[in-house]
């Protein structure tokens, strides 16, 4: 075989190998999704691990400005839940709201761990596409929201007469305080099922609700 032909053959083989490796990396980058999630676009939330992560101490934060922002704890915030469904309709769409009632800026990280009632088997899965890819920093008086779908038409319906909410610290899966009990909005009990899910925190209530209102 002529020398120049052999060189072209080797170059083509090398290029094919690089392409194959790139496709493998892309296709395998998201193979860790939890198969237990019951709603498309959601993944099951890990249970709070009891660890504390109240302060960013490494000088890096979600928006890249290098400022350390303490994670909000339950003592820094007020909590509420509002019904986003029409009068007389079953309460399926709920807006969770926190307000910084403290005197210092703090951040709500990731999404809240939410359990509906005493019979909840796990925390509500998060809607991954709602991830804003940056944390929400709250000055005193500012508020953040997460939207909660109580029932998605799945199996195992049960009654829930309260909502339990846990805040995360900066590290995913960490805990920034103690659980908070939030009253259900305007009814004696919610009818939850396995289709429940929650969004990441955001300062835009309408954006949060966009992820659940069509479900």
JSON list of C-alpha atoms in Angstrom, two decimals:
[
{"chain": "A", "resi": 1, "resn": "UNK", "atom": "CA", "xyz": [0.00, 0.00, 0.00]},
{"chain": "A", "resi": 2, "resn": "UNK", "atom": "CA", "xyz": [1.43, 3.46, -0.88]},
{"chain": "A", "resi": 3, "resn": "UNK", "atom": "CA", "xyz": [2.64, 5.45, 2.11]},
{"chain": "A", "resi": 4, "resn": "UNK", "atom": "CA", "xyz": [0.22, 8.37, 1.60]},
{"chain": "A", "resi": 5, "resn": "UNK", "atom": "CA", "xyz": [-2.78, 5.98, 1.34]},
{"chain": "A", "resi": 6, "resn": "UNK", "atom": "CA", "xyz": [-1.82, 4.25, 4.58]},
{"chain": "A", "resi": 7, "resn": "UNK", "atom": "CA", "xyz": [-1.52, 7.64, 6.35]},
{"chain": "A", "resi": 8, "resn": "UNK", "atom": "CA", "xyz": [-5.02, 8.66, 5.23]},
{"chain": "A", "resi": 9, "resn": "UNK", "atom": "CA", "xyz": [-6.42, 5.33, 6.46]},
{"chain": "A", "resi": 10, "resn": "UNK", "atom": "CA", "xyz": [-4.85, 5.77, 9.92]},
{"chain": "A", "resi": 11, "resn": "UNK", "atom": "CA", "xyz": [-6.14, 9.36, 10.17]},
{"chain": "A", "resi": 12, "resn": "UNK", "atom": "CA", "xyz": [-9.68, 8.30, 9.28]},
{"chain": "A", "resi": 13, "resn": "UNK", "atom": "CA", "xyz": [-9.59, 5.52, 11.88]},
{"chain": "A", "resi": 14, "resn": "UNK", "atom": "CA", "xyz": [-8.44, 7.95, 14.58]},
{"chain": "A", "resi": 15, "resn": "UNK", "atom": "CA", "xyz": [-11.19, 10.43, 13.71]},
{"chain": "A", "resi": 16, "resn": "UNK", "atom": "CA", "xyz": [-13.81, 7.69, 13.89]},
{"chain": "A", "resi": 17, "resn": "UNK", "atom": "CA", "xyz": [-12.60, 6.65, 17.35]},
{"chain": "A", "resi": 18, "resn": "UNK", "atom": "CA", "xyz": [-12.80, 10.25, 18.66]},
{"chain": "A", "resi": 19, "resn": "UNK", "atom": "CA", "xyz": [-16.34, 10.62, 17.31]},
{"chain": "A", "resi": 20, "resn": "UNK", "atom": "CA", "xyz": [-17.44, 7.35, 18.90]},
{"chain": "A", "resi": 21, "resn": "UNK", "atom": "CA", "xyz": [-16.03, 8.37, 22.27]},
{"chain": "A", "resi": 22, "resn": "UNK", "atom": "CA", "xyz": [-17.81, 11.75, 22.11]},
{"chain": "A", "resi": 23, "resn": "UNK", "atom": "CA", "xyz": [-21.17, 10.16, 21.36]},
{"chain": "A", "resi": 24, "resn": "UNK", "atom": "CA", "xyz": [-20.69, 7.67, 24.17]},
{"chain": "A", "resi": 25, "resn": "UNK", "atom": "CA", "xyz": [-19.98, 10.46, 26.65]},
{"chain": "A", "resi": 26, "resn": "UNK", "atom": "CA", "xyz": [-23.05, 12.46, 25.60]},
{"chain": "A", "resi": 27, "resn": "UNK", "atom": "CA", "xyz": [-25.40, 9.50, 25.60]},
{"chain": "A", "resi": 28, "resn": "UNK", "atom": "CA", "xyz": [-24.18, 8.27, 28.95]},
{"chain": "A", "resi": 29, "resn": "UNK", "atom": "CA", "xyz": [-24.18, 11.60, 30.72]},
{"chain": "A", "resi": 30, "resn": "UNK", "atom": "CA", "xyz": [-27.71, 11.29, 32.09]},
{"chain": "A", "resi": 31, "resn": "UNK", "atom": "CA", "xyz": [-28.12, 7.60, 32.83]},
{"chain": "A", "resi": 32, "resn": "UNK", "atom": "CA", "xyz": [-28.40, 8.05, 36.58]},
{"chain": "A", "resi": 33, "resn": "UNK", "atom": "CA", "xyz": [-32.02, 9.26, 36.68]},
{"chain": "A", "resi": 34, "resn": "UNK", "atom": "CA", "xyz": [-34.05, 7.59, 39.41]},
{"chain": "A", "resi": 35, "resn": "UNK", "atom": "CA", "xyz": [-36.36, 4.97, 37.89]},
{"chain": "A", "resi": 36, "resn": "UNK", "atom": "CA", "xyz": [-38.71, 5.38, 40.85]},
{"chain": "A", "resi": 37, "resn": "UNK", "atom": "CA", "xyz": [-39.85, 8.82, 39.70]},
{"chain": "A", "resi": 38, "resn": "UNK", "atom": "CA", "xyz": [-43.54, 8.71, 38.81]},
{"chain": "A", "resi": 39, "resn": "UNK", "atom": "CA", "xyz": [-43.83, 11.90, 36.78]},
{"chain": "A", "resi": 40, "resn": "UNK", "atom": "CA", "xyz": [-41.95, 12.56, 33.52]},
{"chain": "A", "resi": 41, "resn": "UNK", "atom": "CA", "xyz": [-39.21, 15.11, 34.05]},
{"chain": "A", "resi": 42, "resn": "UNK", "atom": "CA", "xyz": [-38.90, 14.41, 37.77]},
{"chain": "A", "resi": 43, "resn": "UNK", "atom": "CA", "xyz": [-36.41, 12.62, 39.92]},
{"chain": "A", "resi": 44, "resn": "UNK", "atom": "CA", "xyz": [-36.95, 11.33, 43.45]},
{"chain": "A", "resi": 45, "resn": "UNK", "atom": "CA", "xyz": [-35.59, 13.68, 46.10]},
{"chain": "A", "resi": 46, "resn": "UNK", "atom": "CA", "xyz": [-33.12, 12.23, 48.59]},
{"chain": "A", "resi": 47, "resn": "UNK", "atom": "CA", "xyz": [-34.26, 12.27, 52.19]},
{"chain": "A", "resi": 48, "resn": "UNK", "atom": "CA", "xyz": [-32.58, 14.97, 54.30]},
{"chain": "A", "resi": 49, "resn": "UNK", "atom": "CA", "xyz": [-29.34, 13.52, 55.68]},
{"chain": "A", "resi": 50, "resn": "UNK", "atom": "CA", "xyz": [-29.38, 15.51, 58.90]},
{"chain": "A", "resi": 51, "resn": "UNK", "atom": "CA", "xyz": [-26.13, 17.26, 58.01]},
{"chain": "A", "resi": 52, "resn": "UNK", "atom": "CA", "xyz": [-25.85, 20.99, 58.31]},
{"chain": "A", "resi": 53, "resn": "UNK", "atom": "CA", "xyz": [-24.68, 23.35, 55.59]},
{"chain": "A", "resi": 54, "resn": "UNK", "atom": "CA", "xyz": [-25.75, 26.77, 56.76]},
{"chain": "A", "resi": 55, "resn": "UNK", "atom": "CA", "xyz": [-22.87, 28.81, 55.37]},
{"chain": "A", "resi": 56, "resn": "UNK", "atom": "CA", "xyz": [-20.92, 28.99, 52.14]},
{"chain": "A", "resi": 57, "resn": "UNK", "atom": "CA", "xyz": [-17.32, 29.01, 53.31]},
{"chain": "A", "resi": 58, "resn": "UNK", "atom": "CA", "xyz": [-15.35, 28.43, 50.13]},
{"chain": "A", "resi": 59, "resn": "UNK", "atom": "CA", "xyz": [-15.97, 31.76, 48.41]},
{"chain": "A", "resi": 60, "resn": "UNK", "atom": "CA", "xyz": [-17.94, 30.33, 45.48]},
{"chain": "A", "resi": 61, "resn": "UNK", "atom": "CA", "xyz": [-21.64, 30.68, 44.89]},
{"chain": "A", "resi": 62, "resn": "UNK", "atom": "CA", "xyz": [-24.23, 29.94, 42.24]},
{"chain": "A", "resi": 63, "resn": "UNK", "atom": "CA", "xyz": [-23.95, 33.19, 40.32]},
{"chain": "A", "resi": 64, "resn": "UNK", "atom": "CA", "xyz": [-20.19, 33.23, 40.33]},
{"chain": "A", "resi": 65, "resn": "UNK", "atom": "CA", "xyz": [-19.66, 36.52, 42.18]},
{"chain": "A", "resi": 66, "resn": "UNK", "atom": "CA", "xyz": [-17.53, 34.86, 44.85]},
{"chain": "A", "resi": 67, "resn": "UNK", "atom": "CA", "xyz": [-19.57, 36.16, 47.80]},
{"chain": "A", "resi": 68, "resn": "UNK", "atom": "CA", "xyz": [-20.38, 33.77, 50.65]},
{"chain": "A", "resi": 69, "resn": "UNK", "atom": "CA", "xyz": [-24.11, 33.67, 51.40]},
{"chain": "A", "resi": 70, "resn": "UNK", "atom": "CA", "xyz": [-25.47, 31.82, 54.42]},
{"chain": "A", "resi": 71, "resn": "UNK", "atom": "CA", "xyz": [-28.24, 29.33, 53.82]},
{"chain": "A", "resi": 72, "resn": "UNK", "atom": "CA", "xyz": [-31.59, 30.42, 55.23]},
{"chain": "A", "resi": 73, "resn": "UNK", "atom": "CA", "xyz": [-32.78, 28.39, 58.19]},
{"chain": "A", "resi": 74, "resn": "UNK", "atom": "CA", "xyz": [-36.33, 28.03, 59.44]},
{"chain": "A", "resi": 75, "resn": "UNK", "atom": "CA", "xyz": [-35.66, 30.83, 61.95]},
{"chain": "A", "resi": 76, "resn": "UNK", "atom": "CA", "xyz": [-34.92, 33.28, 59.13]},
{"chain": "A", "resi": 77, "resn": "UNK", "atom": "CA", "xyz": [-38.15, 32.75, 57.20]},
{"chain": "A", "resi": 78, "resn": "UNK", "atom": "CA", "xyz": [-41.93, 32.78, 57.34]},
{"chain": "A", "resi": 79, "resn": "UNK", "atom": "CA", "xyz": [-43.70, 29.97, 55.47]},
{"chain": "A", "resi": 80, "resn": "UNK", "atom": "CA", "xyz": [-47.06, 29.77, 53.72]},
{"chain": "A", "resi": 81, "resn": "UNK", "atom": "CA", "xyz": [-48.95, 27.74, 51.13]},
{"chain": "A", "resi": 82, "resn": "UNK", "atom": "CA", "xyz": [-51.62, 29.08, 48.77]},
{"chain": "A", "resi": 83, "resn": "UNK", "atom": "CA", "xyz": [-54.22, 27.30, 46.65]},
{"chain": "A", "resi": 84, "resn": "UNK", "atom": "CA", "xyz": [-53.77, 27.98, 42.93]},
{"chain": "A", "resi": 85, "resn": "UNK", "atom": "CA", "xyz": [-56.91, 26.12, 41.78]},
{"chain": "A", "resi": 86, "resn": "UNK", "atom": "CA", "xyz": [-60.34, 27.56, 41.09]},
{"chain": "A", "resi": 87, "resn": "UNK", "atom": "CA", "xyz": [-63.03, 27.83, 43.75]},
{"chain": "A", "resi": 88, "resn": "UNK", "atom": "CA", "xyz": [-64.73, 24.48, 44.25]},
{"chain": "A", "resi": 89, "resn": "UNK", "atom": "CA", "xyz": [-62.00, 22.54, 42.42]},
{"chain": "A", "resi": 90, "resn": "UNK", "atom": "CA", "xyz": [-59.85, 19.97, 44.23]},
{"chain": "A", "resi": 91, "resn": "UNK", "atom": "CA", "xyz": [-56.65, 21.52, 45.55]},
{"chain": "A", "resi": 92, "resn": "UNK", "atom": "CA", "xyz": [-53.90, 20.05, 43.38]},
{"chain": "A", "resi": 93, "resn": "UNK", "atom": "CA", "xyz": [-51.69, 23.05, 42.62]},
{"chain": "A", "resi": 94, "resn": "UNK", "atom": "CA", "xyz": [-50.08, 24.78, 45.60]},
{"chain": "A", "resi": 95, "resn": "UNK", "atom": "CA", "xyz": [-47.60, 27.65, 45.76]},
{"chain": "A", "resi": 96, "resn": "UNK", "atom": "CA", "xyz": [-45.13, 27.46, 48.64]},
{"chain": "A", "resi": 97, "resn": "UNK", "atom": "CA", "xyz": [-43.75, 30.86, 49.68]},
{"chain": "A", "resi": 98, "resn": "UNK", "atom": "CA", "xyz": [-40.97, 31.83, 52.07]},
{"chain": "A", "resi": 99, "resn": "UNK", "atom": "CA", "xyz": [-40.16, 35.40, 53.16]},
{"chain": "A", "resi": 100, "resn": "UNK", "atom": "CA", "xyz": [-36.89, 36.45, 54.72]},
{"chain": "A", "resi": 101, "resn": "UNK", "atom": "CA", "xyz": [-38.02, 37.87, 58.06]},
{"chain": "A", "resi": 102, "resn": "UNK", "atom": "CA", "xyz": [-34.50, 38.17, 59.44]},
{"chain": "A", "resi": 103, "resn": "UNK", "atom": "CA", "xyz": [-32.07, 41.07, 59.39]},
{"chain": "A", "resi": 104, "resn": "UNK", "atom": "CA", "xyz": [-29.43, 39.48, 57.15]},
{"chain": "A", "resi": 105, "resn": "UNK", "atom": "CA", "xyz": [-29.33, 38.27, 53.57]},
{"chain": "A", "resi": 106, "resn": "UNK", "atom": "CA", "xyz": [-29.58, 34.50, 53.20]},
{"chain": "A", "resi": 107, "resn": "UNK", "atom": "CA", "xyz": [-30.09, 31.98, 50.41]},
{"chain": "A", "resi": 108, "resn": "UNK", "atom": "CA", "xyz": [-32.57, 29.19, 49.72]},
{"chain": "A", "resi": 109, "resn": "UNK", "atom": "CA", "xyz": [-30.73, 26.47, 47.85]},
{"chain": "A", "resi": 110, "resn": "UNK", "atom": "CA", "xyz": [-31.98, 23.93, 45.33]},
{"chain": "A", "resi": 111, "resn": "UNK", "atom": "CA", "xyz": [-35.56, 22.94, 46.21]},
{"chain": "A", "resi": 112, "resn": "UNK", "atom": "CA", "xyz": [-37.50, 22.21, 49.41]},
{"chain": "A", "resi": 113, "resn": "UNK", "atom": "CA", "xyz": [-37.88, 18.70, 50.71]},
{"chain": "A", "resi": 114, "resn": "UNK", "atom": "CA", "xyz": [-41.67, 18.35, 50.91]},
{"chain": "A", "resi": 115, "resn": "UNK", "atom": "CA", "xyz": [-43.68, 15.61, 52.57]},
{"chain": "A", "resi": 116, "resn": "UNK", "atom": "CA", "xyz": [-47.46, 15.63, 52.43]},
{"chain": "A", "resi": 117, "resn": "UNK", "atom": "CA", "xyz": [-49.07, 14.45, 55.64]},
{"chain": "A", "resi": 118, "resn": "UNK", "atom": "CA", "xyz": [-48.23, 11.74, 58.12]},
{"chain": "A", "resi": 119, "resn": "UNK", "atom": "CA", "xyz": [-48.72, 8.96, 55.56]},
{"chain": "A", "resi": 120, "resn": "UNK", "atom": "CA", "xyz": [-46.11, 10.26, 53.09]},
{"chain": "A", "resi": 121, "resn": "UNK", "atom": "CA", "xyz": [-43.75, 7.48, 52.06]},
{"chain": "A", "resi": 122, "resn": "UNK", "atom": "CA", "xyz": [-41.03, 9.79, 50.71]},
{"chain": "A", "resi": 123, "resn": "UNK", "atom": "CA", "xyz": [-40.34, 13.39, 49.78]},
{"chain": "A", "resi": 124, "resn": "UNK", "atom": "CA", "xyz": [-41.99, 14.81, 46.67]},
{"chain": "A", "resi": 125, "resn": "UNK", "atom": "CA", "xyz": [-39.80, 14.31, 43.56]},
{"chain": "A", "resi": 126, "resn": "UNK", "atom": "CA", "xyz": [-38.36, 17.45, 42.03]},
{"chain": "A", "resi": 127, "resn": "UNK", "atom": "CA", "xyz": [-39.12, 18.64, 38.50]},
{"chain": "A", "resi": 128, "resn": "UNK", "atom": "CA", "xyz": [-35.58, 18.75, 37.13]},
{"chain": "A", "resi": 129, "resn": "UNK", "atom": "CA", "xyz": [-36.33, 21.11, 34.25]},
{"chain": "A", "resi": 130, "resn": "UNK", "atom": "CA", "xyz": [-37.32, 23.79, 36.78]},
{"chain": "A", "resi": 131, "resn": "UNK", "atom": "CA", "xyz": [-33.69, 24.07, 37.94]},
{"chain": "A", "resi": 132, "resn": "UNK", "atom": "CA", "xyz": [-32.59, 27.73, 37.47]},
{"chain": "A", "resi": 133, "resn": "UNK", "atom": "CA", "xyz": [-28.95, 26.60, 37.87]},
{"chain": "A", "resi": 134, "resn": "UNK", "atom": "CA", "xyz": [-28.28, 29.28, 40.47]},
{"chain": "A", "resi": 135, "resn": "UNK", "atom": "CA", "xyz": [-29.33, 29.75, 44.04]},
{"chain": "A", "resi": 136, "resn": "UNK", "atom": "CA", "xyz": [-31.91, 32.29, 45.24]},
{"chain": "A", "resi": 137, "resn": "UNK", "atom": "CA", "xyz": [-30.49, 34.96, 47.53]},
{"chain": "A", "resi": 138, "resn": "UNK", "atom": "CA", "xyz": [-33.00, 36.86, 49.67]},
{"chain": "A", "resi": 139, "resn": "UNK", "atom": "CA", "xyz": [-32.47, 40.24, 51.26]},
{"chain": "A", "resi": 140, "resn": "UNK", "atom": "CA", "xyz": [-34.64, 40.99, 54.31]},
{"chain": "A", "resi": 141, "resn": "UNK", "atom": "CA", "xyz": [-38.28, 41.22, 53.23]},
{"chain": "A", "resi": 142, "resn": "UNK", "atom": "CA", "xyz": [-37.75, 39.38, 49.92]},
{"chain": "A", "resi": 143, "resn": "UNK", "atom": "CA", "xyz": [-39.55, 36.15, 49.05]},
{"chain": "A", "resi": 144, "resn": "UNK", "atom": "CA", "xyz": [-39.04, 32.94, 47.09]},
{"chain": "A", "resi": 145, "resn": "UNK", "atom": "CA", "xyz": [-41.46, 30.37, 45.74]},
{"chain": "A", "resi": 146, "resn": "UNK", "atom": "CA", "xyz": [-41.65, 26.68, 44.89]},
{"chain": "A", "resi": 147, "resn": "UNK", "atom": "CA", "xyz": [-44.67, 25.15, 43.18]},
{"chain": "A", "resi": 148, "resn": "UNK", "atom": "CA", "xyz": [-46.11, 21.89, 44.48]},
{"chain": "A", "resi": 149, "resn": "UNK", "atom": "CA", "xyz": [-48.25, 19.47, 42.51]},
{"chain": "A", "resi": 150, "resn": "UNK", "atom": "CA", "xyz": [-50.23, 17.55, 45.11]},
{"chain": "A", "resi": 151, "resn": "UNK", "atom": "CA", "xyz": [-51.72, 14.90, 42.84]},
{"chain": "A", "resi": 152, "resn": "UNK", "atom": "CA", "xyz": [-50.80, 13.96, 39.29]},
{"chain": "A", "resi": 153, "resn": "UNK", "atom": "CA", "xyz": [-53.43, 11.31, 38.65]},
{"chain": "A", "resi": 154, "resn": "UNK", "atom": "CA", "xyz": [-51.22, 8.45, 39.81]},
{"chain": "A", "resi": 155, "resn": "UNK", "atom": "CA", "xyz": [-51.94, 5.58, 42.19]},
{"chain": "A", "resi": 156, "resn": "UNK", "atom": "CA", "xyz": [-52.17, 5.35, 45.98]},
{"chain": "A", "resi": 157, "resn": "UNK", "atom": "CA", "xyz": [-54.21, 8.44, 46.84]},
{"chain": "A", "resi": 158, "resn": "UNK", "atom": "CA", "xyz": [-54.19, 9.43, 50.51]},
{"chain": "A", "resi": 159, "resn": "UNK", "atom": "CA", "xyz": [-55.25, 12.37, 52.68]},
{"chain": "A", "resi": 160, "resn": "UNK", "atom": "CA", "xyz": [-52.73, 14.89, 53.96]},
{"chain": "A", "resi": 161, "resn": "UNK", "atom": "CA", "xyz": [-53.78, 17.49, 56.53]},
{"chain": "A", "resi": 162, "resn": "UNK", "atom": "CA", "xyz": [-50.40, 19.26, 56.75]},
{"chain": "A", "resi": 163, "resn": "UNK", "atom": "CA", "xyz": [-47.28, 19.91, 54.69]},
{"chain": "A", "resi": 164, "resn": "UNK", "atom": "CA", "xyz": [-43.79, 19.32, 56.07]},
{"chain": "A", "resi": 165, "resn": "UNK", "atom": "CA", "xyz": [-41.02, 21.38, 54.49]},
{"chain": "A", "resi": 166, "resn": "UNK", "atom": "CA", "xyz": [-37.24, 21.08, 54.94]},
{"chain": "A", "resi": 167, "resn": "UNK", "atom": "CA", "xyz": [-34.67, 23.53, 53.57]},
{"chain": "A", "resi": 168, "resn": "UNK", "atom": "CA", "xyz": [-31.48, 22.38, 51.90]},
{"chain": "A", "resi": 169, "resn": "UNK", "atom": "CA", "xyz": [-28.04, 23.81, 52.51]},
{"chain": "A", "resi": 170, "resn": "UNK", "atom": "CA", "xyz": [-25.67, 24.66, 49.70]},
{"chain": "A", "resi": 171, "resn": "UNK", "atom": "CA", "xyz": [-24.53, 21.08, 49.16]},
{"chain": "A", "resi": 172, "resn": "UNK", "atom": "CA", "xyz": [-27.27, 18.99, 47.49]},
{"chain": "A", "resi": 173, "resn": "UNK", "atom": "CA", "xyz": [-28.76, 16.61, 50.02]},
{"chain": "A", "resi": 174, "resn": "UNK", "atom": "CA", "xyz": [-27.64, 18.65, 53.02]},
{"chain": "A", "resi": 175, "resn": "UNK", "atom": "CA", "xyz": [-29.96, 20.19, 55.58]},
{"chain": "A", "resi": 176, "resn": "UNK", "atom": "CA", "xyz": [-30.19, 23.83, 56.62]},
{"chain": "A", "resi": 177, "resn": "UNK", "atom": "CA", "xyz": [-32.37, 23.53, 59.69]},
{"chain": "A", "resi": 178, "resn": "UNK", "atom": "CA", "xyz": [-35.30, 21.75, 61.26]},
{"chain": "A", "resi": 179, "resn": "UNK", "atom": "CA", "xyz": [-38.52, 20.65, 59.50]},
{"chain": "A", "resi": 180, "resn": "UNK", "atom": "CA", "xyz": [-41.34, 23.18, 59.36]},
{"chain": "A", "resi": 181, "resn": "UNK", "atom": "CA", "xyz": [-45.04, 22.32, 59.36]},
{"chain": "A", "resi": 182, "resn": "UNK", "atom": "CA", "xyz": [-47.12, 24.39, 56.95]},
{"chain": "A", "resi": 183, "resn": "UNK", "atom": "CA", "xyz": [-50.92, 24.48, 57.01]},
{"chain": "A", "resi": 184, "resn": "UNK", "atom": "CA", "xyz": [-52.75, 23.19, 53.95]},
{"chain": "A", "resi": 185, "resn": "UNK", "atom": "CA", "xyz": [-54.34, 26.07, 52.04]},
{"chain": "A", "resi": 186, "resn": "UNK", "atom": "CA", "xyz": [-58.03, 26.61, 52.76]},
{"chain": "A", "resi": 187, "resn": "UNK", "atom": "CA", "xyz": [-59.13, 22.98, 53.12]},
{"chain": "A", "resi": 188, "resn": "UNK", "atom": "CA", "xyz": [-59.16, 20.38, 55.86]},
{"chain": "A", "resi": 189, "resn": "UNK", "atom": "CA", "xyz": [-57.00, 17.97, 53.88]},
{"chain": "A", "resi": 190, "resn": "UNK", "atom": "CA", "xyz": [-55.29, 17.54, 50.54]},
{"chain": "A", "resi": 191, "resn": "UNK", "atom": "CA", "xyz": [-55.75, 14.40, 48.46]},
{"chain": "A", "resi": 192, "resn": "UNK", "atom": "CA", "xyz": [-52.22, 13.50, 47.45]},
{"chain": "A", "resi": 193, "resn": "UNK", "atom": "CA", "xyz": [-50.96, 10.66, 45.27]},
{"chain": "A", "resi": 194, "resn": "UNK", "atom": "CA", "xyz": [-47.79, 9.21, 43.79]},
{"chain": "A", "resi": 195, "resn": "UNK", "atom": "CA", "xyz": [-47.82, 11.86, 41.05]},
{"chain": "A", "resi": 196, "resn": "UNK", "atom": "CA", "xyz": [-46.87, 14.66, 43.44]},
{"chain": "A", "resi": 197, "resn": "UNK", "atom": "CA", "xyz": [-43.79, 16.77, 42.61]},
{"chain": "A", "resi": 198, "resn": "UNK", "atom": "CA", "xyz": [-42.16, 20.09, 43.48]},
{"chain": "A", "resi": 199, "resn": "UNK", "atom": "CA", "xyz": [-40.06, 22.72, 41.70]},
{"chain": "A", "resi": 200, "resn": "UNK", "atom": "CA", "xyz": [-36.80, 24.42, 42.55]},
{"chain": "A", "resi": 201, "resn": "UNK", "atom": "CA", "xyz": [-36.92, 27.72, 44.40]},
{"chain": "A", "resi": 202, "resn": "UNK", "atom": "CA", "xyz": [-37.36, 30.87, 42.32]},
{"chain": "A", "resi": 203, "resn": "UNK", "atom": "CA", "xyz": [-38.25, 34.50, 42.96]},
{"chain": "A", "resi": 204, "resn": "UNK", "atom": "CA", "xyz": [-40.84, 34.38, 40.14]},
{"chain": "A", "resi": 205, "resn": "UNK", "atom": "CA", "xyz": [-44.06, 32.72, 41.32]},
{"chain": "A", "resi": 206, "resn": "UNK", "atom": "CA", "xyz": [-45.48, 32.56, 37.81]},
{"chain": "A", "resi": 207, "resn": "UNK", "atom": "CA", "xyz": [-42.42, 30.74, 36.53]},
{"chain": "A", "resi": 208, "resn": "UNK", "atom": "CA", "xyz": [-42.68, 28.14, 39.27]},
{"chain": "A", "resi": 209, "resn": "UNK", "atom": "CA", "xyz": [-46.37, 27.58, 38.57]},
{"chain": "A", "resi": 210, "resn": "UNK", "atom": "CA", "xyz": [-45.74, 27.16, 34.84]},
{"chain": "A", "resi": 211, "resn": "UNK", "atom": "CA", "xyz": [-44.09, 23.83, 35.59]},
{"chain": "A", "resi": 212, "resn": "UNK", "atom": "CA", "xyz": [-47.14, 22.34, 37.34]},
{"chain": "A", "resi": 213, "resn": "UNK", "atom": "CA", "xyz": [-50.31, 24.02, 36.07]},
{"chain": "A", "resi": 214, "resn": "UNK", "atom": "CA", "xyz": [-50.49, 21.92, 32.90]},
{"chain": "A", "resi": 215, "resn": "UNK", "atom": "CA", "xyz": [-50.12, 18.68, 34.86]}
]
